[in-house]
Coordinates of C-alpha atoms in Angstrom, one line a residue:
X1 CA 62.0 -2.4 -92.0
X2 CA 58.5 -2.3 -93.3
X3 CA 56.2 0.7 -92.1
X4 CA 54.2 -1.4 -89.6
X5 CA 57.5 -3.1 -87.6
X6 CA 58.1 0.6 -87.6
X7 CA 55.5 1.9 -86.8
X8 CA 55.1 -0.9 -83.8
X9 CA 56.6 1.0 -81.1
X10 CA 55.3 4.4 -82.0
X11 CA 51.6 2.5 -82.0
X12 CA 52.3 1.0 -78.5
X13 CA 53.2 4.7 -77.2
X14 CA 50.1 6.2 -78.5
X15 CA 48.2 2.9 -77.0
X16 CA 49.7 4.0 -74.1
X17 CA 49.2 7.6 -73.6
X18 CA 45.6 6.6 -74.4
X19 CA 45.4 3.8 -71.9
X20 CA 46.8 6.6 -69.4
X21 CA 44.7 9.8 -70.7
X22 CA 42.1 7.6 -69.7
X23 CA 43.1 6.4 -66.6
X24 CA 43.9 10.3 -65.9
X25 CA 40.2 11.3 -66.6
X26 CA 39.1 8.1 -64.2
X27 CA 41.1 9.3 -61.4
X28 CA 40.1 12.9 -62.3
X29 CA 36.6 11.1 -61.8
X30 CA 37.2 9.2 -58.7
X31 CA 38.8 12.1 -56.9
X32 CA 35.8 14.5 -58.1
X33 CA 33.2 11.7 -56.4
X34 CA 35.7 11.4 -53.2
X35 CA 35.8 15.1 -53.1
X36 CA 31.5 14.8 -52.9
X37 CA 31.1 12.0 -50.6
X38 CA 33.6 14.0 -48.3
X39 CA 31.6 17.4 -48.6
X40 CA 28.3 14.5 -48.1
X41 CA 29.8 12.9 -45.2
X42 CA 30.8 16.6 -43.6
X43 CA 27.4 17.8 -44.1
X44 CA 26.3 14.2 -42.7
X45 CA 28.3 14.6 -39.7
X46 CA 27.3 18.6 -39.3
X47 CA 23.6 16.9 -39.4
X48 CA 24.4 14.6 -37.2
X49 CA 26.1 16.9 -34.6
X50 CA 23.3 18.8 -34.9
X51 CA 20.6 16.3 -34.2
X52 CA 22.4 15.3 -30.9
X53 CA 22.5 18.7 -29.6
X54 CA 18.6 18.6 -30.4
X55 CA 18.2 15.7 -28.6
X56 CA 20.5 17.1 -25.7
X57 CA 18.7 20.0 -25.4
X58 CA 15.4 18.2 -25.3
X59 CA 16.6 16.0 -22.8
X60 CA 17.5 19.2 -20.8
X61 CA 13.9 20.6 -21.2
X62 CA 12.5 17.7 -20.4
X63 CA 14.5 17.1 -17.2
X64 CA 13.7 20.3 -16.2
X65 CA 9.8 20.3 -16.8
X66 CA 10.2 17.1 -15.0
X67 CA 11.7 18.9 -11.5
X68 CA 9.0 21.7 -12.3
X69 CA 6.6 19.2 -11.9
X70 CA 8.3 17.5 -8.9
X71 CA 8.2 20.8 -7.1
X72 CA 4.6 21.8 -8.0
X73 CA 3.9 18.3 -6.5
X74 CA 5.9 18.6 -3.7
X75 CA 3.9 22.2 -3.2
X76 CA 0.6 21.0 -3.8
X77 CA 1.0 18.1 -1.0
X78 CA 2.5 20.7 1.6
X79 CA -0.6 23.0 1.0
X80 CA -3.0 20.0 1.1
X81 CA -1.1 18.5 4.0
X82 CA -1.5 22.4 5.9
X83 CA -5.6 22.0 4.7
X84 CA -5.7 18.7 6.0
X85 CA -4.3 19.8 9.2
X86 CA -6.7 23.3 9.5
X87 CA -9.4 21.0 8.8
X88 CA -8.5 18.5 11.4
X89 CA -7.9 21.4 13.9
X90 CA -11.2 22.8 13.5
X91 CA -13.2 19.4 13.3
X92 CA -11.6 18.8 16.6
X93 CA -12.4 22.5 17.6
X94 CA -15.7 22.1 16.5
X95 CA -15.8 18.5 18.8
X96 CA -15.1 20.4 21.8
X97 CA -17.5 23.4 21.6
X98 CA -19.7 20.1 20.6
X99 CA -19.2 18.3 24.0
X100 CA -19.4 21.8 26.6
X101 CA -22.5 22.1 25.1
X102 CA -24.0 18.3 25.3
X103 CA -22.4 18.8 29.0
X104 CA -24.2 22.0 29.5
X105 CA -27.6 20.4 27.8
X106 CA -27.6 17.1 30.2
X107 CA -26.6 19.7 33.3
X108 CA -29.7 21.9 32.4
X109 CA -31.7 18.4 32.0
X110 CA -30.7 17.3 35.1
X111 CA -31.1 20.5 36.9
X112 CA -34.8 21.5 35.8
X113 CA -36.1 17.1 36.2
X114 CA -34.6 17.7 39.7
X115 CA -36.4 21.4 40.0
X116 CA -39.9 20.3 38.3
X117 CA -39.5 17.1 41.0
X118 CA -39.0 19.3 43.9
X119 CA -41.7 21.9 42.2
X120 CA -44.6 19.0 42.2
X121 CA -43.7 17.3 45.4
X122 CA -43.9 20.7 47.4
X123 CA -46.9 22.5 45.5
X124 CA -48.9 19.4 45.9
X125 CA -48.9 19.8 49.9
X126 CA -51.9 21.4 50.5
X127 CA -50.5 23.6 53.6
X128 CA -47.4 24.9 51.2
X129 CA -50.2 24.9 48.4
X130 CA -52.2 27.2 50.6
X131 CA -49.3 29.5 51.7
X132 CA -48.4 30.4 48.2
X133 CA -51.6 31.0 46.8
X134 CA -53.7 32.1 49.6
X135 CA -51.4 34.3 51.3
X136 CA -48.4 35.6 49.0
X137 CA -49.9 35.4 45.9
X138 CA -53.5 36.8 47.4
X139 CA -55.5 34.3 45.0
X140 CA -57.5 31.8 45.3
X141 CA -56.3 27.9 45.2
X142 CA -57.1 26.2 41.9
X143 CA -58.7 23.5 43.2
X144 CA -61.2 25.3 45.5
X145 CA -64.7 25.6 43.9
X146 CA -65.4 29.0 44.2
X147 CA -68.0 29.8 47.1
X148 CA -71.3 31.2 45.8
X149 CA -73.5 33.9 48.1
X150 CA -77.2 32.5 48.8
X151 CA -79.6 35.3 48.0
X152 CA -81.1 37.1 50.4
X153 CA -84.7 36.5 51.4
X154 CA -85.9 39.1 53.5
X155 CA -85.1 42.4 52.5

C-alpha cells in the first residue's frame, strides 16, 4: 500500500474531527446568541411588564382624577343649586315687601285725594269757612279785605 491509500482513512478522520471541531465552535456560537436573545427577550418582557403596570397605574390616576372631578361638579351644582334657590327666596321676599308697600302707597293715595276732596269742598262753605277761622282759630278769613278806620275829623 502506497502512503496516500494509507494515509486515506487517517486523512478522512482528521477531515472529520475538523468538520466537527467546527461544527462544535458553531453550536458553541449559536447557543452563546440563544443564551443573549433569551437574557434580550427576558429583559424585553421585564420592559414590557413594566410598561403595562405604567399604563395600569395611569389608568388608575386617571380614573380617579376623573371621579374627583365628578364630585367637585356634583358639589359645585348643589351649592349653585342652594344660591340659586336663596336668591329666588329673597327676590320673591323682596316681591312681597315690594307689593305691601305699593298697597300701602295707593291706600295713602286714596286716602289723602278723598281727605284733600272732603278738605276743599267743606272749607269752601263760607258758613264752615267762617266757623273755623273766625271763631276757633280767632283770625281773620283770607278772603276778607281787611277793614280800614276813617280818620277822625273833629277832635
Amino acid at each position: 500500500m502506497t502512503q496516500t491509500q494509507c494515509a486515506g482513512p487517517r486523512a478522512v478522520d482528521d477531515d472529520l474531527r475538523v468538520i466537527v471541531d467546527s461544527h462544535a465552535r458553531r453550536l458553541d456560537g449559536l447557543e452563546d446568541d440563544v443564551d443573549t436573545l433569551k437574557s434580550g427577550q427576558s429583559a424585553m418582557m421585564e420592559r414590557l411588564i413594566s410598561i403595562e403596570a405604567q399604563g395600569q397605574e395611569r389608568e388608575r390616576n386617571r380614573a380617579a382624577q376623573a371621579q374627583d372631578t365628578r364630585n367637585a361638579l356634583t358639589a359645585l351644582t348643589q351649592q349653585l343649586a342652594e344660591h340659586t334657590g336663596a336668591q329666588k327666596r329673597q327676590n320673591q321676599l323682596a316681591e312681597d315687601s315690594l307689593r305691601r308697600w305699593r298697597k300701602l302707597a295707593v291706600i295713602t293715595g286714596l286716602l289723602c285725594t278723598l281727605g284733600s276732596a272732603l278738605g276743599s269742598t267743606v272749607l269752601s262753605h263760607q258758613d264752615i269757612a267762617r266757623t273755623l277761622w273766625g271763631q276757633w282759630l280767632h283770625l281773620r278769613a283770607p278772603w276778607v279785605p281787611p277793614v280800614r278806620e276813617a280818620p277822625h275829623a273833629g277832635a
